[in-house]
GROMACS .gro file of C-alpha atoms in nm:
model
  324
    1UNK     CA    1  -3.636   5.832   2.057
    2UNK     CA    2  -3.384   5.566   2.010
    3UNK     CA    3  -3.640   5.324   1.820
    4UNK     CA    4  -3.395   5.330   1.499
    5UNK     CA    5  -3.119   5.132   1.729
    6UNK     CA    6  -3.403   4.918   1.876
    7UNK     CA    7  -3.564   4.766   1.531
    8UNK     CA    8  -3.186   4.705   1.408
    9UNK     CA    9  -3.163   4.518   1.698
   10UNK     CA   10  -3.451   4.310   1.673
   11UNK     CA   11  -3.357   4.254   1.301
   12UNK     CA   12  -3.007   4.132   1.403
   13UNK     CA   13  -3.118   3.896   1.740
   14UNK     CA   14  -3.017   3.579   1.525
   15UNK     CA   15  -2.708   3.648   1.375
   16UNK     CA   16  -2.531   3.811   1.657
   17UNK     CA   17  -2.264   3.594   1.878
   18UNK     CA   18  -2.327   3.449   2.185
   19UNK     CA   19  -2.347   3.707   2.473
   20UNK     CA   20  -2.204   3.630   2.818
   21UNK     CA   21  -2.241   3.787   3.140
   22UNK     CA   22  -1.912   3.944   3.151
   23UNK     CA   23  -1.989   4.084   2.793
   24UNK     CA   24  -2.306   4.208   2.925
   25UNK     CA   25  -2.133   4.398   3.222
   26UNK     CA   26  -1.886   4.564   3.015
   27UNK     CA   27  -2.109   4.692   2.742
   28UNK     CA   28  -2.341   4.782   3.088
   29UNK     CA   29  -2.013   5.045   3.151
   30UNK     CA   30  -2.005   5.136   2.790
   31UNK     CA   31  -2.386   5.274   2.850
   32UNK     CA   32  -2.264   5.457   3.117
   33UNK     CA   33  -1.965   5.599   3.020
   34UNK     CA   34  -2.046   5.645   2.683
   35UNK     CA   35  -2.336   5.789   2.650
   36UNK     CA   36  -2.498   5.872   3.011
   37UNK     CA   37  -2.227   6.054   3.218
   38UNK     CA   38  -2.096   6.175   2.879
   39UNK     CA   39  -2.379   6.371   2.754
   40UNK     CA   40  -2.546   6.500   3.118
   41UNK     CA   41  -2.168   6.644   3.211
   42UNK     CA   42  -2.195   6.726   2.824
   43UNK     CA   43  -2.517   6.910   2.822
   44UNK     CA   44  -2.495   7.098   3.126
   45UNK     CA   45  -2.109   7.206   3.068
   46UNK     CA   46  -2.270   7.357   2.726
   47UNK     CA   47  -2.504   7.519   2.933
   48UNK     CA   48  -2.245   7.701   3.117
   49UNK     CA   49  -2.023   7.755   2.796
   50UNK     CA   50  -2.088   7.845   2.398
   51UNK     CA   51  -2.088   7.549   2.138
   52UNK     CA   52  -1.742   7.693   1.991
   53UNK     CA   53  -1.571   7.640   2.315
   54UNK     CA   54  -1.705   7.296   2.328
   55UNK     CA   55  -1.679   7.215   1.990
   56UNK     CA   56  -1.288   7.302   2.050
   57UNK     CA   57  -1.215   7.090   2.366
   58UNK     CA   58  -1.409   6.785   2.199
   59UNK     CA   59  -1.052   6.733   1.975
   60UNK     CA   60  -0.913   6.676   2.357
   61UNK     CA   61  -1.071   6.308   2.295
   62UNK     CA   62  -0.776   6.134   2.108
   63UNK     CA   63  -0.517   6.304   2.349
   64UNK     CA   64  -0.740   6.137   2.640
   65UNK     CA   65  -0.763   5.801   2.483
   66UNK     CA   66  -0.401   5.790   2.430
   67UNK     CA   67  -0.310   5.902   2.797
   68UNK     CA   68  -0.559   5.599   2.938
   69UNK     CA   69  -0.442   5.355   2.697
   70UNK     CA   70  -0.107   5.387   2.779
   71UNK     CA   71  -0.139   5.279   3.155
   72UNK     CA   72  -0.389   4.990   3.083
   73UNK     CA   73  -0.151   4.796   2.806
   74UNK     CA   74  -0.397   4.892   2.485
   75UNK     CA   75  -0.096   5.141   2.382
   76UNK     CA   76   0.265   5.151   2.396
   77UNK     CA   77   0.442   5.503   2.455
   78UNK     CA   78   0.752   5.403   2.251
   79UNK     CA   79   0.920   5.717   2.347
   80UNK     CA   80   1.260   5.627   2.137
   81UNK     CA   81   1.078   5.692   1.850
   82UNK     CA   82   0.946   6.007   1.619
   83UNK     CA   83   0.594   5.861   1.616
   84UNK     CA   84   0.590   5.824   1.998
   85UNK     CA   85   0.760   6.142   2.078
   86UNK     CA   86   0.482   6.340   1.848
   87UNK     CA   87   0.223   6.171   2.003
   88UNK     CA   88   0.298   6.245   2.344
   89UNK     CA   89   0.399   6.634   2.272
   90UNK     CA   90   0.071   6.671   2.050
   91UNK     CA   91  -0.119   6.549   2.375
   92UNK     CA   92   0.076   6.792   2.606
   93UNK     CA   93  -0.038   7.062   2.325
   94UNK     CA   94  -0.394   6.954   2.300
   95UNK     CA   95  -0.371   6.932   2.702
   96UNK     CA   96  -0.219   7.252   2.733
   97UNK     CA   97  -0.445   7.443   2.449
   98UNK     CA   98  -0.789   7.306   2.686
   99UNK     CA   99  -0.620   7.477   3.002
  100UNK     CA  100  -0.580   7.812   2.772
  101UNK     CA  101  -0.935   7.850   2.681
  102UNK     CA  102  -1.102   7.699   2.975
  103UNK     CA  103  -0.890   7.992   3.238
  104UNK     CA  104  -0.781   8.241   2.989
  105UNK     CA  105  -1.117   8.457   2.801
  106UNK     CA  106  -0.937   8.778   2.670
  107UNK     CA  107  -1.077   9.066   2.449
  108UNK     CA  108  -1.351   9.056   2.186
  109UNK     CA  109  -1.170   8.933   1.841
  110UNK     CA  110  -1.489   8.936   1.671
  111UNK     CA  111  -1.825   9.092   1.777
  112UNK     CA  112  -2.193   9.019   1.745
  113UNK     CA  113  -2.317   8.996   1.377
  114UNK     CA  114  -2.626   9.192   1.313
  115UNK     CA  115  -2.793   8.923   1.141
  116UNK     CA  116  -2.924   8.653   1.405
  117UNK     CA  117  -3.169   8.391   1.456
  118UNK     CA  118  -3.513   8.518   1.607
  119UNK     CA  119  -3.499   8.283   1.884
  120UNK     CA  120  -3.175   8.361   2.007
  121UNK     CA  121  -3.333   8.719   2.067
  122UNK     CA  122  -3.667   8.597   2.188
  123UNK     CA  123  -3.545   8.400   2.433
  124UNK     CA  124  -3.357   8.731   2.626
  125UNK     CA  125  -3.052   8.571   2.697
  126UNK     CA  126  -2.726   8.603   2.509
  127UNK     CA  127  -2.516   8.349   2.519
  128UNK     CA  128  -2.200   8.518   2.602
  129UNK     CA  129  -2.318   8.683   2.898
  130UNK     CA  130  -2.352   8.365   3.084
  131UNK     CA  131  -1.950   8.292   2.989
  132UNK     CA  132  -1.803   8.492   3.245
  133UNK     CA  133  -1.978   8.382   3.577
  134UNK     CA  134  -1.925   7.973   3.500
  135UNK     CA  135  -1.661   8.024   3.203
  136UNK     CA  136  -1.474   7.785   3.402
  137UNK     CA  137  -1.707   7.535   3.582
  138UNK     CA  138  -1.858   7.489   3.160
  139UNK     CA  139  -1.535   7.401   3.016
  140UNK     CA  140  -1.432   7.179   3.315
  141UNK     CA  141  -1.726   6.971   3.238
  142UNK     CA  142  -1.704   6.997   2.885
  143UNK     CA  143  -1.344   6.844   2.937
  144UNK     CA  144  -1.517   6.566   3.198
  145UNK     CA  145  -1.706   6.459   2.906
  146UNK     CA  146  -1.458   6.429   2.669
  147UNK     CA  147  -1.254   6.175   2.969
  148UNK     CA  148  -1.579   5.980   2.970
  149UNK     CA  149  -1.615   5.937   2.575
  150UNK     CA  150  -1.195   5.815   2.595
  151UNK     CA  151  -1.309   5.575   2.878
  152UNK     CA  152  -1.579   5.463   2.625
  153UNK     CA  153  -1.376   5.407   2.351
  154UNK     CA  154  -1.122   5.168   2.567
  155UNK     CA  155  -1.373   4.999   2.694
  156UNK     CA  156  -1.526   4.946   2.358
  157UNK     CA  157  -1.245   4.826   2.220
  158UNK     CA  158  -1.247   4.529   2.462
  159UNK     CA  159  -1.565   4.469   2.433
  160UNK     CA  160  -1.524   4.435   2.016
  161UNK     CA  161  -1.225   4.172   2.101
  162UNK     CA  162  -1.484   3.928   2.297
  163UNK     CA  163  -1.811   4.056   2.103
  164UNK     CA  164  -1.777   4.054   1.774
  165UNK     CA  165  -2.105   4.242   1.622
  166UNK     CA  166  -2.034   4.651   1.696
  167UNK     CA  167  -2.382   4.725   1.577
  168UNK     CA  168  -2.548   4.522   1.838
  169UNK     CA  169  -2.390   4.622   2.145
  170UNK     CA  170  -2.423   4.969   2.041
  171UNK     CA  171  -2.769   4.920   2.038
  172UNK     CA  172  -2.785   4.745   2.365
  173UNK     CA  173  -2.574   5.025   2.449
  174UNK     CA  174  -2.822   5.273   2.396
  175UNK     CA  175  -3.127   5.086   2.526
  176UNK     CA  176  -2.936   5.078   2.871
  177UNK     CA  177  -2.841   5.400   2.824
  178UNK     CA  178  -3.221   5.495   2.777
  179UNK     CA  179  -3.317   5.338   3.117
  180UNK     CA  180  -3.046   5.486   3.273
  181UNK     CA  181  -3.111   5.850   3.197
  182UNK     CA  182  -3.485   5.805   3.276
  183UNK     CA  183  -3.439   5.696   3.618
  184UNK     CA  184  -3.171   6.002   3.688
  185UNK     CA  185  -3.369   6.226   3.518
  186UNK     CA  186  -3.666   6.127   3.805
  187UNK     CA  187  -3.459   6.152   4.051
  188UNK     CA  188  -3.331   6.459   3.971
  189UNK     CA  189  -3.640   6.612   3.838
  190UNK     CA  190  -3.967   6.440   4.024
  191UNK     CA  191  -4.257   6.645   3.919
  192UNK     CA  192  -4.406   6.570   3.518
  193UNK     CA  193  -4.489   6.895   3.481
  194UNK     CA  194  -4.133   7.048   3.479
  195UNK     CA  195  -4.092   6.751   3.180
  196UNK     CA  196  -4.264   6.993   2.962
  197UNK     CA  197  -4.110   7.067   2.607
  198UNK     CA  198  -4.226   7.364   2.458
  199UNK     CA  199  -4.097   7.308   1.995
  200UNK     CA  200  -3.794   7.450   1.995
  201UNK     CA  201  -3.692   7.194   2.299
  202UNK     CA  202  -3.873   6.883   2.163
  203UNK     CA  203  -3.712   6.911   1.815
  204UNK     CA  204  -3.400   6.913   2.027
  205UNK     CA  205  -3.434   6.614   2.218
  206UNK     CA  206  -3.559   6.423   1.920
  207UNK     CA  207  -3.237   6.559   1.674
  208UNK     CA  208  -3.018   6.458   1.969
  209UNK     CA  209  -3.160   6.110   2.020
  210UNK     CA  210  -3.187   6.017   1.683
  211UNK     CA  211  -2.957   6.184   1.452
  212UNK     CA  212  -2.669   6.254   1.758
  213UNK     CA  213  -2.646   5.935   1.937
  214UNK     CA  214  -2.802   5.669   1.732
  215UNK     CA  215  -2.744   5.768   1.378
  216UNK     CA  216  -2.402   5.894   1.486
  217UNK     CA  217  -2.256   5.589   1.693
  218UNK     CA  218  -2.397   5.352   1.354
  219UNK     CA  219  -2.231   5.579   1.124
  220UNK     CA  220  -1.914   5.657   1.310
  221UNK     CA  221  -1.893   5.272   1.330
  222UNK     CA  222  -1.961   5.186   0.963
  223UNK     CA  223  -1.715   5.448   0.923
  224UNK     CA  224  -1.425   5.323   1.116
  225UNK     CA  225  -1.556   4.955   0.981
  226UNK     CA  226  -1.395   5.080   0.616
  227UNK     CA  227  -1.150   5.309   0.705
  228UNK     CA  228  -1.029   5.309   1.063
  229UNK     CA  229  -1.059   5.579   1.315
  230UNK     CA  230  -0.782   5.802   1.250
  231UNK     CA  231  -0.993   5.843   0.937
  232UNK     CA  232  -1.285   5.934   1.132
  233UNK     CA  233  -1.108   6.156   1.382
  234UNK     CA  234  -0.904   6.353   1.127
  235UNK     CA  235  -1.247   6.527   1.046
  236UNK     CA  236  -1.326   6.650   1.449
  237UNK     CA  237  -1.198   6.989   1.398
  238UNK     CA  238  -1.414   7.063   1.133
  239UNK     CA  239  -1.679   7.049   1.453
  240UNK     CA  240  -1.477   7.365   1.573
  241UNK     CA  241  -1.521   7.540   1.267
  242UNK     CA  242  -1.837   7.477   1.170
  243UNK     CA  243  -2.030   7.515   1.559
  244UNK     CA  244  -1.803   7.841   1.545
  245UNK     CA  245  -1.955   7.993   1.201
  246UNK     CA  246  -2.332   7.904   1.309
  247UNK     CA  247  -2.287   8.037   1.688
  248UNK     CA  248  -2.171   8.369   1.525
  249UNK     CA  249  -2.411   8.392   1.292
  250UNK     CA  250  -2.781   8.265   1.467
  251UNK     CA  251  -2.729   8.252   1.850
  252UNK     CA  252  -2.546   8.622   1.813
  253UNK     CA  253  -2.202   8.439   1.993
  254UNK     CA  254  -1.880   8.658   2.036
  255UNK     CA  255  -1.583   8.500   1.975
  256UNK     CA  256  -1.297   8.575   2.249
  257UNK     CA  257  -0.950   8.616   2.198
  258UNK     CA  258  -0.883   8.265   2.480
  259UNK     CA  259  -1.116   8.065   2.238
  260UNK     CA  260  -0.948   8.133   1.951
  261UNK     CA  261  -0.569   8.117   2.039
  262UNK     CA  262  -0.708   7.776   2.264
  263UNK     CA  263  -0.865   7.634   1.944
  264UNK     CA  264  -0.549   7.719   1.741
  265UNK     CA  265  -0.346   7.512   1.996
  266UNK     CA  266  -0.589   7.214   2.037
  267UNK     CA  267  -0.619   7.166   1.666
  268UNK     CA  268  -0.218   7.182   1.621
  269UNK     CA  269  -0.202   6.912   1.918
  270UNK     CA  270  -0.465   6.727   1.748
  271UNK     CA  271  -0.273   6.676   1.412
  272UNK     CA  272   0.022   6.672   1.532
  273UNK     CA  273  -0.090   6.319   1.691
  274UNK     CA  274  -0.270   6.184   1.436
  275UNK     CA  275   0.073   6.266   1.247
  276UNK     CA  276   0.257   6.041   1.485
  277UNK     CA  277  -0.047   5.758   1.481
  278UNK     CA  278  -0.026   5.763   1.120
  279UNK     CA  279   0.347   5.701   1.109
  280UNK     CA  280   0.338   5.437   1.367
  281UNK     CA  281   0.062   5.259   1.166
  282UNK     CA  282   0.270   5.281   0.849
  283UNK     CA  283   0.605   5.145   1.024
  284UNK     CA  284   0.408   4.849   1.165
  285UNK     CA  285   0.233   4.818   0.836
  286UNK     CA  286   0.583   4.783   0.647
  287UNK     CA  287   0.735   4.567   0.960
  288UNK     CA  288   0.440   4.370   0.889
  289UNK     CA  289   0.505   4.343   0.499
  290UNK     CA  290   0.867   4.254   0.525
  291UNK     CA  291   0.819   3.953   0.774
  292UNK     CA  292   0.510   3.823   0.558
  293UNK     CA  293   0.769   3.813   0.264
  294UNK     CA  294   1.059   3.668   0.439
  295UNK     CA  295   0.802   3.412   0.531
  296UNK     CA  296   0.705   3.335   0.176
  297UNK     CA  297   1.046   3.325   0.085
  298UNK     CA  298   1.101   3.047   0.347
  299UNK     CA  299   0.790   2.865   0.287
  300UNK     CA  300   0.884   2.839  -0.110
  301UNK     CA  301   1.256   2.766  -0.014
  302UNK     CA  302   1.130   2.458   0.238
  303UNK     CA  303   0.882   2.337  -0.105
  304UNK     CA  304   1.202   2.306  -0.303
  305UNK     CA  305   1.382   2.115  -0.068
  306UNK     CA  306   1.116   1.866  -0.003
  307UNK     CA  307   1.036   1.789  -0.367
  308UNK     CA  308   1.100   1.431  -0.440
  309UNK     CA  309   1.411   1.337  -0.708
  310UNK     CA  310   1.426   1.011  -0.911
  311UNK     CA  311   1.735   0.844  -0.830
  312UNK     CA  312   1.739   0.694  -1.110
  313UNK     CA  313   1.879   1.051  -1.319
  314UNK     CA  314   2.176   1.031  -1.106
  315UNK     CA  315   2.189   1.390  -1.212
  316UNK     CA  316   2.259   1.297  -1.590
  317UNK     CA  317   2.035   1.490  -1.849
  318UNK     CA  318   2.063   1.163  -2.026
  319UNK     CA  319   1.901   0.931  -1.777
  320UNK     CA  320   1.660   1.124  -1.790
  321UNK     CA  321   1.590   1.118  -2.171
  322UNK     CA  322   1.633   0.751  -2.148
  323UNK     CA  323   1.360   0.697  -1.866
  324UNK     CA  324   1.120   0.931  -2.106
   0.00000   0.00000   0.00000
């Protein structure tokens, strides 16, 4: 399932830097945090919830990362400041919009459409009905997740200052990660007939192990490669929107009047943050500017003084016509 990530690997073995134990250990926590806590807490808080909900309290992951690298050095609150102070409210907003949808459900704001997937009907089950005995439990874990994927992008970020090649110790990432949800999944579930996939499952587990874990992490890393993550993040809510739209329309998904006004909120926490990163990256971008060009002025200043003069000129325009 992850056998993209594996030949990369093998293709990259020689160029890759050296890899120590400690490097080992902490891409060893990126497996876990990253990808196996973070997608069983995932899967099973969708289970117990509806992919818009989810899709909503996945733009809680910048908020998270900012709260947890504040405390461990990798950010600095900077609180005097417009950029900080928008940062910090945006993540009480974001915060505050996940409480909303995860406790509040309200009425119906739009219903069932009568167009629908076959399978969503076949299977007997509609997905809302399941919302209101574990409509908080599914969230809760849904928001677990998103904790686990901020832990995993701290961590990463260490990782990338010691261990310079992304694309390998994603893939190591992965291949850890693949042991390590085997030997739960075992544990959990013993007998190999209950490991049974009937299509609809199977194509699931393959789109999820290919296209959502390893083409994703490659991509989202190319991505931030060339243009940096608030880039890449600044497209999240489109998740809400789009998970939203295809919920309605094939699994037959009600949207409530909690989800909504919750999304609402998240996604005006969510740019209101990336607002504030942007202008903190742009002040330490021009900071950066103006000393680089004080220090050219210096460096050309220090030239002039230390070019040699002829003695001989004695500062006379005609000494030095004579000595030509």
């Amino acid at each position: 399932m992850r056998l993209f990530t594996f030949i990369y690997y093998i293709f990259k073995m020689k160029s890759r830097p050296k890899l120590t134990r400690s490097i080992l250990f902490q891409i060893f926590l990126c497996s876990i945090f990253g990808i196996t806590v973070n997608q069983y807490v995932y899967f099973i808080g969708l289970k117990n919830s509806t992919p818009t909900v989810v899709s909503a309290i996945d733009n809680l992951i910048p908020a998270f990362t900012f709260l947890i690298a504040v405390p461990v050095g990798a950010e600095k609150l900077r609180l005097r400041s417009i950029a900080g102070q928008a940062k910090l409210l945006g993540t009480i907003v974001c915060v505050g919009g996940a409480m909303l949808l995860s406790l509040y459900h309200g009425k119906v704001v739009i219903g069932q459409l009568g167009f629908h997937w076959k399978y969503a009907e076949s299977t007997g089950k509609d997905v809302n009905s399941s919302g209101h005995g574990n409509f908080f439990s599914g969230p809760f874990l849904v928001i677990m997740s998103s904790l686990t994927y901020a832990i995993w992008l701290i961590i990463q970020g260490k990782v990338n200052e010691k261990y310079a090649a992304p694309y390998t110790c994603i893939t190591l990432m992965c291949l850890m990660a693949s042991v390590e949800s085997v030997i739960i999944g075992f544990c959990v579930v013993p007998k190999l007939s209950e490991w049974a996939l009937n299509p609809i499952r199977a194509i699931s587990v393959v789109y999820n192990g290919v296209v959502c874990t390893s083409f994703a992490y490659f991509l989202s890393s190319w991505c931030i490669e060339r243009k940096g993550p608030l880039y890449v993040s600044m497209f999240n809510p489109l998740l809400l929107v789009i998970s939203a739209f295809l919920s309605w329309t094939l699994l037959r998904e009600k949207l409530y009047l909690g989800v909504v006004v919750g999304s609402i909120i998240i996604v005006i926490g969510l740019y209101g943050f990336l607002w504030g990163q942007k202008m903190e990256t742009s002040t330490n971008d021009d900071i950066e500017v103006v000393v680089n060009k004080e220090k050219n002025q210096s460096t050309k200043i220090d030239l002039e003084l230390q070019l040699p003069q002829n003695p001989s000129f004695n500062g006379h325009p005609s000494a030095a016509r004579t000595e030509l």
